[in-house]
Short mmCIF file of C-alpha atoms in Angstrom, two decimals:
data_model
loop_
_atom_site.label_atom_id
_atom_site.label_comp_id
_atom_site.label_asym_id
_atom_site.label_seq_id
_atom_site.Cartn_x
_atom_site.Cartn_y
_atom_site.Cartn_z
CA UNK W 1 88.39 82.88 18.91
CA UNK W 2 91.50 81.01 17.86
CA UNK W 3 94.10 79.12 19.75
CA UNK W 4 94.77 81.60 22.23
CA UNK W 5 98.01 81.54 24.71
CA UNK W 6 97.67 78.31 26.20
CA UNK W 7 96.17 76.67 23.09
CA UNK W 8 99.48 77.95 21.45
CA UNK W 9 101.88 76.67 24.00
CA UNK W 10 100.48 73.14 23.86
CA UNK W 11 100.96 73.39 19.96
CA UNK W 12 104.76 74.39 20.63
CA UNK W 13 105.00 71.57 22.74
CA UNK W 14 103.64 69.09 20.32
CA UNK W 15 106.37 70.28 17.46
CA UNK W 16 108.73 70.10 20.50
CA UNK W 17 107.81 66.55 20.59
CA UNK W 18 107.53 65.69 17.47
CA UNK W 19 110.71 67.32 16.75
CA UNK W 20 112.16 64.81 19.47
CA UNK W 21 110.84 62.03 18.21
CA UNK W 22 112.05 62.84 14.93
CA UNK W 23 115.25 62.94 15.94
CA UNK W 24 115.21 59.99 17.87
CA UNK W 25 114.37 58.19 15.04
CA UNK W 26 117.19 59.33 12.79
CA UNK W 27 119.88 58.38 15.76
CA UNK W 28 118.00 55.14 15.96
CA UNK W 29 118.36 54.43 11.88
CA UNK W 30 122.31 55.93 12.53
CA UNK W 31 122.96 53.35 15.36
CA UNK W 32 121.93 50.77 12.83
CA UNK W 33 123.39 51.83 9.27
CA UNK W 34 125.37 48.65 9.13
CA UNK W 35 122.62 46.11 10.44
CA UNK W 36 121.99 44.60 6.86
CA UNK W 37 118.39 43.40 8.12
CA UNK W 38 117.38 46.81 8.95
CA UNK W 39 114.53 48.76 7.66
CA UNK W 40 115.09 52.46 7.98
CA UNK W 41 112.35 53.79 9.82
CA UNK W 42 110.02 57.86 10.12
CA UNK W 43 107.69 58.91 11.76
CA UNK W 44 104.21 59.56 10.56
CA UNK W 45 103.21 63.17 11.42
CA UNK W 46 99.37 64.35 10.82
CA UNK W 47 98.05 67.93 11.15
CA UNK W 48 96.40 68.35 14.68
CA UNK W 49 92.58 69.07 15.04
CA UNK W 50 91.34 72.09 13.27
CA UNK W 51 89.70 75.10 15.22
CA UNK W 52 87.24 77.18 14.08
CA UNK W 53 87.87 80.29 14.07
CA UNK W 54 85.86 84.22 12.87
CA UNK W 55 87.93 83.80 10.44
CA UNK W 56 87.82 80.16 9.24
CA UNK W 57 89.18 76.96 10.54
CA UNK W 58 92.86 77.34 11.75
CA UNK W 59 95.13 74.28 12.47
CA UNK W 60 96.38 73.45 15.60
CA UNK W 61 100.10 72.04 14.87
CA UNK W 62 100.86 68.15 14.07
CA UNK W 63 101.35 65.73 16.22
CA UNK W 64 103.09 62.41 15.32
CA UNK W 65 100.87 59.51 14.35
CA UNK W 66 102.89 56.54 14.20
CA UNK W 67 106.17 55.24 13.45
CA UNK W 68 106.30 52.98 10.52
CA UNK W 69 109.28 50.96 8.70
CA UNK W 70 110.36 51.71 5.06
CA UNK W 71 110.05 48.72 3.18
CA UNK W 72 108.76 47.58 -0.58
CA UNK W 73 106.86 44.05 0.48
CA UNK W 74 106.69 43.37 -3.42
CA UNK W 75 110.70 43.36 -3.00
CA UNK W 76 110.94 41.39 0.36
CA UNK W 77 108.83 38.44 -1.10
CA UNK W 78 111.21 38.73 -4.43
CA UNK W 79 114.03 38.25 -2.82
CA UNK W 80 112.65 35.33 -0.70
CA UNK W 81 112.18 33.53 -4.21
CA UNK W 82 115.03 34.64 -5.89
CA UNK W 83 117.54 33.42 -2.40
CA UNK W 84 115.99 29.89 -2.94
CA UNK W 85 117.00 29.94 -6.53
CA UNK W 86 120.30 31.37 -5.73
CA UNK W 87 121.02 28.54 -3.16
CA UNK W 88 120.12 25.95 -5.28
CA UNK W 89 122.68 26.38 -7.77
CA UNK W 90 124.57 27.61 -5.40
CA UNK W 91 124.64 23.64 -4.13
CA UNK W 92 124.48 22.01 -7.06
CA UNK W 93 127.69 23.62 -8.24
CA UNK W 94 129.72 23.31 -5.26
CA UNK W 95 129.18 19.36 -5.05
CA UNK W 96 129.89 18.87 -8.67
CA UNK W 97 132.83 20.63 -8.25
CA UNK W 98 133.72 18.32 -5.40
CA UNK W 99 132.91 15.21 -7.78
CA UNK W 100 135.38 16.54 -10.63
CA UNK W 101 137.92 16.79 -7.53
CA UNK W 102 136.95 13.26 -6.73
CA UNK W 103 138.01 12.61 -10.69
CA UNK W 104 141.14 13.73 -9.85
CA UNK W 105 141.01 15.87 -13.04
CA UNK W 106 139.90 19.34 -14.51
CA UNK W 107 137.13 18.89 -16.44
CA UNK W 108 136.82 21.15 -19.13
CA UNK W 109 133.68 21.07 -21.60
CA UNK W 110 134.43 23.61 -23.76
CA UNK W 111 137.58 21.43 -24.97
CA UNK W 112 137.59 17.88 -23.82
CA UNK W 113 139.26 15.30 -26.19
CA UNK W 114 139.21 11.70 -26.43
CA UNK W 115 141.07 11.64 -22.76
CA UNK W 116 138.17 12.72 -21.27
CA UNK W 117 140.01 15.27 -19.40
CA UNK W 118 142.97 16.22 -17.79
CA UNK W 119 145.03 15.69 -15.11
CA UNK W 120 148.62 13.76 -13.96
CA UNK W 121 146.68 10.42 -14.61
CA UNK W 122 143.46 10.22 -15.93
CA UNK W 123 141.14 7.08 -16.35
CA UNK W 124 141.25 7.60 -20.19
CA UNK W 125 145.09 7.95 -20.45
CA UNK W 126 145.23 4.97 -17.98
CA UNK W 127 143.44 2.47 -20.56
CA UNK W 128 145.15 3.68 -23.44
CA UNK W 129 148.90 2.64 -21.63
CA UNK W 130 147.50 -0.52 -20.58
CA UNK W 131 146.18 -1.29 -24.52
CA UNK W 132 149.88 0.22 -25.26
CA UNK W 133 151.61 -2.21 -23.27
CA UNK W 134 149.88 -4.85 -24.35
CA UNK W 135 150.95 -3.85 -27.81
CA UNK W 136 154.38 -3.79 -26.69
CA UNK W 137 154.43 -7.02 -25.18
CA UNK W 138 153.15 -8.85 -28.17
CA UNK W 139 155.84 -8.14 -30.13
CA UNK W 140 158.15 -9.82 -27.40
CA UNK W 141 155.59 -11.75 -25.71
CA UNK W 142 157.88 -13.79 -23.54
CA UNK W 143 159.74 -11.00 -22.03
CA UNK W 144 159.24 -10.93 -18.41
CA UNK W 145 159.79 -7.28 -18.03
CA UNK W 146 156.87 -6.63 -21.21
CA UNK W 147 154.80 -8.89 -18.78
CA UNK W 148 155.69 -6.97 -15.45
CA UNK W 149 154.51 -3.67 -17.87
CA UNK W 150 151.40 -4.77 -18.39
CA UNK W 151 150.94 -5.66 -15.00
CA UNK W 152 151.75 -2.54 -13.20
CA UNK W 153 149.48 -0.97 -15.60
CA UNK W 154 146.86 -3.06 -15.13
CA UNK W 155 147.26 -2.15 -11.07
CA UNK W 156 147.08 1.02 -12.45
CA UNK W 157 144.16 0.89 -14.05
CA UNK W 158 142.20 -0.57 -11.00
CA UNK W 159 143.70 1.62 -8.48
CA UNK W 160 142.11 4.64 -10.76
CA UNK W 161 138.99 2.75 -10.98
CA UNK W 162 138.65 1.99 -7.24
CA UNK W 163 139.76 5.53 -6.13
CA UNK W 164 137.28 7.66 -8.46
CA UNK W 165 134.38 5.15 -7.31
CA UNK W 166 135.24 5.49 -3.51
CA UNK W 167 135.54 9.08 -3.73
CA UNK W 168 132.00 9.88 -5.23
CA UNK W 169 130.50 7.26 -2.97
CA UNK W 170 131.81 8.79 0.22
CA UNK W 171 131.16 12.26 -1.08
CA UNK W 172 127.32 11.02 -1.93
CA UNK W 173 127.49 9.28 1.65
CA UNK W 174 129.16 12.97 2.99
CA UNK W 175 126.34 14.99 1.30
CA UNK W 176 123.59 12.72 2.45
CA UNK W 177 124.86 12.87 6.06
CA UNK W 178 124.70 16.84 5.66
CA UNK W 179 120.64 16.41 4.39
CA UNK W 180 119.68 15.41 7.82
CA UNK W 181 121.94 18.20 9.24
CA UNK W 182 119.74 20.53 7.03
CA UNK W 183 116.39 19.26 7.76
CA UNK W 184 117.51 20.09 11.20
CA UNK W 185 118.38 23.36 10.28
CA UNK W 186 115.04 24.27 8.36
CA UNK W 187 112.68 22.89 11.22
CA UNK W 188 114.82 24.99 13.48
CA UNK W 189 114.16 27.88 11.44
CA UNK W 190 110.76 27.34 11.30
CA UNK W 191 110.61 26.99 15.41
CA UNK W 192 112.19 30.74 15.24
CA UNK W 193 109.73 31.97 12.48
CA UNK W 194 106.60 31.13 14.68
CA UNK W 195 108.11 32.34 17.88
CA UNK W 196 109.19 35.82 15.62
CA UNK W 197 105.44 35.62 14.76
CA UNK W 198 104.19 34.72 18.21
CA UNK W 199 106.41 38.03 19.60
CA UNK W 200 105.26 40.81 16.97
CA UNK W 201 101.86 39.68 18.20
CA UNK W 202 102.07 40.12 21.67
CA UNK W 203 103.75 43.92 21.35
CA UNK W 204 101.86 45.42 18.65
CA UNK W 205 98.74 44.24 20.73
CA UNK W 206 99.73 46.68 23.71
CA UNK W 207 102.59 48.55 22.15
CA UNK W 208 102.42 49.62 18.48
CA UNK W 209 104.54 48.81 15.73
CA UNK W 210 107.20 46.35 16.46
CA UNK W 211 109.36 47.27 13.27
CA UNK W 212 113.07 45.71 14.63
CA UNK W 213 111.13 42.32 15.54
CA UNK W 214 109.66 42.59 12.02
CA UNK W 215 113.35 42.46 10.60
CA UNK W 216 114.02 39.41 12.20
CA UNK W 217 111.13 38.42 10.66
CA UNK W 218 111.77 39.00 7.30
CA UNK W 219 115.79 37.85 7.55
CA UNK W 220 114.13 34.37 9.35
CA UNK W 221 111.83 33.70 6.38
CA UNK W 222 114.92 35.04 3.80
CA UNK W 223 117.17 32.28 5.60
CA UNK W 224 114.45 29.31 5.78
CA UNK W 225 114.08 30.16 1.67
CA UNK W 226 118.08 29.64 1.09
CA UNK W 227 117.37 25.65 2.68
CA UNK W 228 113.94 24.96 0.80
CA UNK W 229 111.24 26.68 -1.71
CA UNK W 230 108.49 28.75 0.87
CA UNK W 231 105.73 30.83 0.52
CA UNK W 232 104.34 32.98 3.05
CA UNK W 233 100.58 34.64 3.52
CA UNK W 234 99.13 36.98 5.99
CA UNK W 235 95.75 36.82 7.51
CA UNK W 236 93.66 40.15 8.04
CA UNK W 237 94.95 40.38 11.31
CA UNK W 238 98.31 40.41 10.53
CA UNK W 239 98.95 36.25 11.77
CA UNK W 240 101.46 34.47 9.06
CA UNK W 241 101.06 31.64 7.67
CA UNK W 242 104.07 29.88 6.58
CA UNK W 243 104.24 26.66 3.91
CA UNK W 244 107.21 24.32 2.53
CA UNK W 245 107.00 23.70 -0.82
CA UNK W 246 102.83 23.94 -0.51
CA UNK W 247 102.54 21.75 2.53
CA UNK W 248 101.76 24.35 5.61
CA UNK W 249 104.29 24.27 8.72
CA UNK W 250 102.91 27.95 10.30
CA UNK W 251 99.45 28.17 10.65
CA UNK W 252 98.35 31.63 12.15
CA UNK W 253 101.89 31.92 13.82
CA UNK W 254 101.76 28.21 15.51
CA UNK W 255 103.76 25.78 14.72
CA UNK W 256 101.75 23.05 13.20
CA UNK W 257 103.44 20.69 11.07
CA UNK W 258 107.27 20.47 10.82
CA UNK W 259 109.86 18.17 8.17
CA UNK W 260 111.00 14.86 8.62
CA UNK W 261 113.78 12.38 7.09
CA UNK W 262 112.47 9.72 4.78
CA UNK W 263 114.95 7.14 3.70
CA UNK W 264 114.45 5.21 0.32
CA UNK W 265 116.02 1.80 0.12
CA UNK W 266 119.58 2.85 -0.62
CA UNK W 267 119.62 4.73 2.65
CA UNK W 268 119.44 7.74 0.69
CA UNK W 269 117.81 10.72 2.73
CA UNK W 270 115.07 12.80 1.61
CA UNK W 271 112.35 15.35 2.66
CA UNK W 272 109.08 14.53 4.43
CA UNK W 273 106.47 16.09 5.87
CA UNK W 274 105.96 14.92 9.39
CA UNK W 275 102.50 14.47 9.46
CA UNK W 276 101.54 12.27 6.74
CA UNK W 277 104.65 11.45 5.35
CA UNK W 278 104.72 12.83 1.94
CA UNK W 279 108.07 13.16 0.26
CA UNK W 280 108.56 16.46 -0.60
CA UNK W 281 109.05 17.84 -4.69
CA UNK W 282 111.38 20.50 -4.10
CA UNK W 283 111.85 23.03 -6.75
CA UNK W 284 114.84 25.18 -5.50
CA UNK W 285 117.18 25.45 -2.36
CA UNK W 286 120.14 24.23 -1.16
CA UNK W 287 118.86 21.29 -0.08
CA UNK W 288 117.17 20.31 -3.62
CA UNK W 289 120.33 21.27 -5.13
CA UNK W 290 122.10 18.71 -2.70
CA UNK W 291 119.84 16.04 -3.31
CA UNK W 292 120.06 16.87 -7.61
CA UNK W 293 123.81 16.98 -7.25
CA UNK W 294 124.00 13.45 -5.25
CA UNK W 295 121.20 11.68 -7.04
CA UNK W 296 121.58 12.86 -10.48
CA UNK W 297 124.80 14.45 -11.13
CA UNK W 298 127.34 12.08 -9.13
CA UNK W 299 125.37 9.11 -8.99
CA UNK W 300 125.17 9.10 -13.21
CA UNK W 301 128.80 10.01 -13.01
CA UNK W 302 129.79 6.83 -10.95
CA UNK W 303 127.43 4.83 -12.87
CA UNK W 304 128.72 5.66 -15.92
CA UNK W 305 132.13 5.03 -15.37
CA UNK W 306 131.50 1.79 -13.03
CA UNK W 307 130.16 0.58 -16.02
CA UNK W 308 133.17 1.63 -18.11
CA UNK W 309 135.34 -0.69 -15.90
CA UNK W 310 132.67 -3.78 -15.71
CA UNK W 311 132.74 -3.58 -19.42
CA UNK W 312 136.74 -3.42 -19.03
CA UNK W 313 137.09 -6.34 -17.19
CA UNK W 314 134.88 -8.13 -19.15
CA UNK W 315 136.30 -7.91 -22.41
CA UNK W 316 139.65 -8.25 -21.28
CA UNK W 317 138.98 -11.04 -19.40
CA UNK W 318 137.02 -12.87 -21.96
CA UNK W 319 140.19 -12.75 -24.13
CA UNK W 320 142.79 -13.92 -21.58
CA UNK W 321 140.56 -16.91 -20.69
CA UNK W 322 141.09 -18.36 -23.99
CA UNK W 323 145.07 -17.57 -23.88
CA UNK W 324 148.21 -20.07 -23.21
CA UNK W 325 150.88 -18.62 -20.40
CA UNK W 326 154.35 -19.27 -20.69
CA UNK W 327 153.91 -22.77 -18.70
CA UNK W 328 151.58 -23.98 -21.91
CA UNK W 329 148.40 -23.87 -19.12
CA UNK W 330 145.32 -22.96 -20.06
CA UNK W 331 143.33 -21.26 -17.06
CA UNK W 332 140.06 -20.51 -18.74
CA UNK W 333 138.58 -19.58 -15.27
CA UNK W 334 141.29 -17.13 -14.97
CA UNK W 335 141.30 -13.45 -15.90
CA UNK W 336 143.70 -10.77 -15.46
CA UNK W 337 141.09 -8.44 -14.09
CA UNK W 338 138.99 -9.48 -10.34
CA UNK W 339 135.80 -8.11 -9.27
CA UNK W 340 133.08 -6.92 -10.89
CA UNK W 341 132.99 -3.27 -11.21
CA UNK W 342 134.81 0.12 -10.19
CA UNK W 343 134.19 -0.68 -6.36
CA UNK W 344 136.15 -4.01 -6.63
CA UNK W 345 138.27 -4.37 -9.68
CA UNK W 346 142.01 -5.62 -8.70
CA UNK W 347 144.60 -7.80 -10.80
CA UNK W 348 144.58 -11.36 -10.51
CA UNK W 349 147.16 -12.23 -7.75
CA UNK W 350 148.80 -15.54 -9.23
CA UNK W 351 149.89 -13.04 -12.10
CA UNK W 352 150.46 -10.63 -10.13
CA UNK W 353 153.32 -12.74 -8.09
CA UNK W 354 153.91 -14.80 -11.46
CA UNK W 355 153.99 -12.29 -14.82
CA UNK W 356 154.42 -15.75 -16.74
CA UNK W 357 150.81 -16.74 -15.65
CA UNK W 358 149.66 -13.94 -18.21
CA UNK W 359 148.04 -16.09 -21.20
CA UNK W 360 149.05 -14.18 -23.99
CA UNK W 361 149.33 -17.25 -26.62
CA UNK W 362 146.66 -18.54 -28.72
CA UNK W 363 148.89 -22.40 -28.73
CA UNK W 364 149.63 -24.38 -25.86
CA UNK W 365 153.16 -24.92 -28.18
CA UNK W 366 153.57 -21.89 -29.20
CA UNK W 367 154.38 -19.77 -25.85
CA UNK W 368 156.10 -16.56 -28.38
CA UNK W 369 152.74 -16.46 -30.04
CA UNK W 370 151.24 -12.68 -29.49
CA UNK W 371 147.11 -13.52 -30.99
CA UNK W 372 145.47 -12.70 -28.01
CA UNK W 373 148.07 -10.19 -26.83
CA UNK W 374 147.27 -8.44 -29.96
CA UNK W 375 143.37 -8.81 -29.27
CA UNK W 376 143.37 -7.12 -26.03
CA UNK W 377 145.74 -4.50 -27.30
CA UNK W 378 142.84 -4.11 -30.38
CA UNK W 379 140.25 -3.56 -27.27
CA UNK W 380 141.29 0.27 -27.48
CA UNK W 381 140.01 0.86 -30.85
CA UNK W 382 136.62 -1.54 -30.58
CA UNK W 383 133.46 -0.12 -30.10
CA UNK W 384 131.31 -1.94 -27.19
CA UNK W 385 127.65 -2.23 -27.30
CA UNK W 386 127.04 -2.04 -23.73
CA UNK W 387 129.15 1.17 -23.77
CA UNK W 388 126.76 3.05 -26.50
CA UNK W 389 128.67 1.60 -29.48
CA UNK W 390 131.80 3.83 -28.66
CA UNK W 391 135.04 2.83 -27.35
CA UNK W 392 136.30 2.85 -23.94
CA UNK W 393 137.96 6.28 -23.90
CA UNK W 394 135.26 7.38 -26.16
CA UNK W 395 132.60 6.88 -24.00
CA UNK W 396 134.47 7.86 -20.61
CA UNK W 397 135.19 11.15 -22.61
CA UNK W 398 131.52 10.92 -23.38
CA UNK W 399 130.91 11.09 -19.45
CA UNK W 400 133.20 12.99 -18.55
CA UNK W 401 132.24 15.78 -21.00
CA UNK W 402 128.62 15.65 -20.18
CA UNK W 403 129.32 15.98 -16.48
CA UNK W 404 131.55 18.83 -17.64
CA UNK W 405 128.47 20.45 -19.73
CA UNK W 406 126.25 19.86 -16.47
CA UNK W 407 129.03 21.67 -14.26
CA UNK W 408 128.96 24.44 -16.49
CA UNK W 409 125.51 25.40 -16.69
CA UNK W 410 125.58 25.17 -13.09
CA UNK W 411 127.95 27.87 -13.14
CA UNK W 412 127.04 30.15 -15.52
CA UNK W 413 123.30 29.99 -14.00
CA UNK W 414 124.77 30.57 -10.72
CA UNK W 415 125.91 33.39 -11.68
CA UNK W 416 123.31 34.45 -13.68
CA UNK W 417 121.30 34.08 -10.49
CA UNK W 418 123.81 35.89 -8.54
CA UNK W 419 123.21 38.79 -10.59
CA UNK W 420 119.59 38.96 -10.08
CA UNK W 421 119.53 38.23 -6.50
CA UNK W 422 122.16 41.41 -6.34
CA UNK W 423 120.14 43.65 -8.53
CA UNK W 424 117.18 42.82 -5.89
CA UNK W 425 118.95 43.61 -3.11
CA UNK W 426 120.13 46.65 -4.22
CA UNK W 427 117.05 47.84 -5.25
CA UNK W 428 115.58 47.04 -1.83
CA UNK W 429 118.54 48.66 -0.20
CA UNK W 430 117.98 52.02 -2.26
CA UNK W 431 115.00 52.10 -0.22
CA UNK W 432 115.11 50.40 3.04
CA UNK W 433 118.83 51.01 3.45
CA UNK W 434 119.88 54.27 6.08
CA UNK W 435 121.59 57.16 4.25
CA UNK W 436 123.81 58.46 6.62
CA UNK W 437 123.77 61.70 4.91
CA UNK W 438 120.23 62.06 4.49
CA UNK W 439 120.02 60.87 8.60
CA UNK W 440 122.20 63.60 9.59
CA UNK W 441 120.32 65.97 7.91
CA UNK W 442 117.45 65.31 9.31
CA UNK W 443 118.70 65.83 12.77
CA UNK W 444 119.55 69.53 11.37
CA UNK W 445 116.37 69.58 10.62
CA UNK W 446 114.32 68.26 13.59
CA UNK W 447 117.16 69.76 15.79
CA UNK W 448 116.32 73.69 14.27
CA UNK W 449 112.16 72.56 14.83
CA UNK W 450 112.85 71.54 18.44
CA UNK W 451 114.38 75.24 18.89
CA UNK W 452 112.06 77.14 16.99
CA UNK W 453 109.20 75.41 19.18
CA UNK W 454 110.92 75.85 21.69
CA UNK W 455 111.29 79.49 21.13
CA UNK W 456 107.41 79.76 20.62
CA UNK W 457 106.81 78.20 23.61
CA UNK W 458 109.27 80.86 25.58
CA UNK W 459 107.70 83.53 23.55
CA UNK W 460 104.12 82.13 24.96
CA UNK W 461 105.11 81.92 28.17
CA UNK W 462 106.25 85.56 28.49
CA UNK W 463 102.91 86.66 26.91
CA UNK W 464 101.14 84.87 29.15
CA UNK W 465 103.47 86.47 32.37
CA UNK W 466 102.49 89.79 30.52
CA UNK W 467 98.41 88.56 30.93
CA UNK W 468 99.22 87.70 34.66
CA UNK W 469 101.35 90.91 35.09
CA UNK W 470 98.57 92.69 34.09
CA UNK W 471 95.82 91.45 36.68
CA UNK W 472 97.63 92.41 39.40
#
């Protein structure tokens, strides 16, 4: 015996359904060609139960057995690596470029020169006209407009000074307000990853695959990688298990543990984890590339040039408090610099509303005498200990050019990275992306099944009226 009549029309109905349900599919993957967190998705179709027959076994039709996603998983956990690294230098380079705006120059070091840089007014070109005018006014020390020279570029000088050091402290301050913002962000993130988890749970328990939730999965744990380095696992039965660089947050798709703000004794943020407190070692990111960039990148720059105008003051000073002004005084208490560093450096007021105040004169008799005019102009070309044994403009085009080098390997591995991460995700695309070509012909296809099932069925039917007819 084989199938018989009826045996056949429930096989034309099961390629009439699975005909359906093939085509459902492919409208389902068209409706969502340009969802870029979309996994194309077939069915599964398996050969019905075989029947014995006299003259062997004889199948029975197919029937579909599931619908499953297409996806490489060795690809989806690539990419959630490779997005990390991307977003690290992704931050790192966009705050050092904010710190060479805050320099108020283009730094360039494939070609930087004793200046450091360039720019309208750079710090470098700034110290070399105040040595200048210095030079100039010791050859008529006692003229008053020499003197007012000097002066303005002095003013100059500390305006520069103060405005490079305010800018990368508020932009350190500005980037370390936008840590906590982040933090936020990831433990967010990781509130939406176990609820994601929680979800696929619950319908795959009653309902079957629950592929669309399992995108949102998969973009959730993609987005919490661009903030901080994660790994993910999977237990047997299919709970994740989600950690932060090691430290678990997701423990069979509950929330366990989450990240927390700890504050060193600048007021400098950093990562935590909540429940004991351990400051996190982040390896990629965009939040380790934040914290790099503000604690390595523009902290050393503001150091190193802070230090370029404490070293400034100092020497200059040290020189003018041994001078005569044009009154014959002596002010050995007085230099021509105030304050300490970058953050405070000014020009001493009295001079400032007196240009004959400047002490210029080695004798309290001799007010046209240029000897310690002439050793502060000599400052440009002195090397300073405390400044590595190079010069002023030597050693800010020192910093300047390795801040320069550090901005360009950020760059060029950004990119690098950039290319990688876009190699990935076309790779993954080739094969998770819809074809709408392909989609469309596979509606030809299941459409042309449905009808020739359908047309087996009819035929069935009117054999089976013929059977009936018959009986009468």
């Amino acid at each position: 015996m084989g199938l018989g009549i009826m045996g056949t029309m429930e096989m034309a109905r099961n390629a009439m359904r699975t005909a359906r349900a093939g085509a459902e599919v492919s409208g389902n993957n068209l409706a969502n060609a340009s969802n870029p967190i979309y996994a194309r998705q077939r069915i599964k179709v398996n050969s019905a139960i075989t029947i014995p027959t006299e003259k062997g076994p004889q199948g029975s039709g197919a029937e579909v057995a599931r619908l499953e996603q297409v996806r490489d998983q060795v690809l989806d956990k690539s990419l959630i690596s490779e997005k990390s690294v991307t977003q690290y230098f992704q931050a790192k380079q966009l705050y050092l470029r904010r710190a060479e705006a805050g320099l108020g120059q283009t730094v360039d070091s494939q070609t930087i020169d004793a200046g450091g840089a360039y720019g309208t007014y750079g710090l470098a070109e700034g110290m070399t006209e105040l040595f200048n005018s210095f030079q100039s006014l010791s050859v008529s020390p006692t003229s008053t407009a020499e003197r007012q020279t000097v002066i303005f570029n002095a003013q100059k000088v500390a305006d520069k000074f103060n405005t490079v050091d305010r800018r990368l402290s508020d932009l350190r301050t500005a980037i370390n307000d936008e840590v906590q913002d982040v933090i936020k962000d990831v433990n967010s993130k990781l509130k939406e990853l176990a609820y994601t988890a929680i979800n696929i749970g619950n319908i795959e328990s009653v309902e079957g695959a629950a592929n669309e939730v399992r995108d949102s999965l998969q973009a959730s744990m993609e987005q919490l990688s661009e903030y901080v380095n994660i790994s993910t696992t999977t237990n047997e039965d299919g709970q994740l298990n989600v950690f932060v660089d090691g430290m678990q947050m997701i423990t069979e798709n509950v929330l366990t543990n989450s990240v927390k703000l700890h504050t060193d004794g600048d007021g400098m943020y950093y990562v935590a984890d909540n429940t004991n407190g351990t400051v996190f070692s982040l390896k990629s990111g965009y939040l380790k590339g934040m914290i790099d960039a503000r604690d390595v990148g523009i902290k050393d720059l503001r150091t190193n040039i802070s230090a370029i105008a404490e070293e400034l003051i100092t020497e200059v000073n040290s020189l003018h408090q041994t001078g005569y002004d044009l009154y014959g005084t002596n002010d050995n208490s007085a230099g021509l610099f105030t304050g300490t560093n970058g953050s405070n450096m000014g020009v001493n007021a009295s001079i400032i509303s007196d240009p004959r105040k400047l002490q210029g004169s080695s004798s309290a008799t001799e007010v046209s005498n240029n000897d310690v005019l002439r050793s502060i102009a000599a400052l440009s070309t002195k090397t300073v200990t405390n400044l590595s044994g190079m010069t002023f403009s030597e050693n800010y085009g020192n910093t300047v050019s390795r801040f320069g080098q550090d901005l360009a390997l950020a760059t060029s591995q950004l990119n690098d990275q950039q290319t990688v991460q876009k190699m990935l995700e076309k790779q993954r695309e080739s094969i998770m992306g819809v074809s709408v070509d392909e989609e469309v012909a596979n509606l030809v296809i299941y459409q042309r099944a449905f009808q020739a099932s359908a047309r087996l069925l009819s035929t069935m039917d009117d054999l089976m009226q013929d059977v009936l007819n018959m009986t009468r």
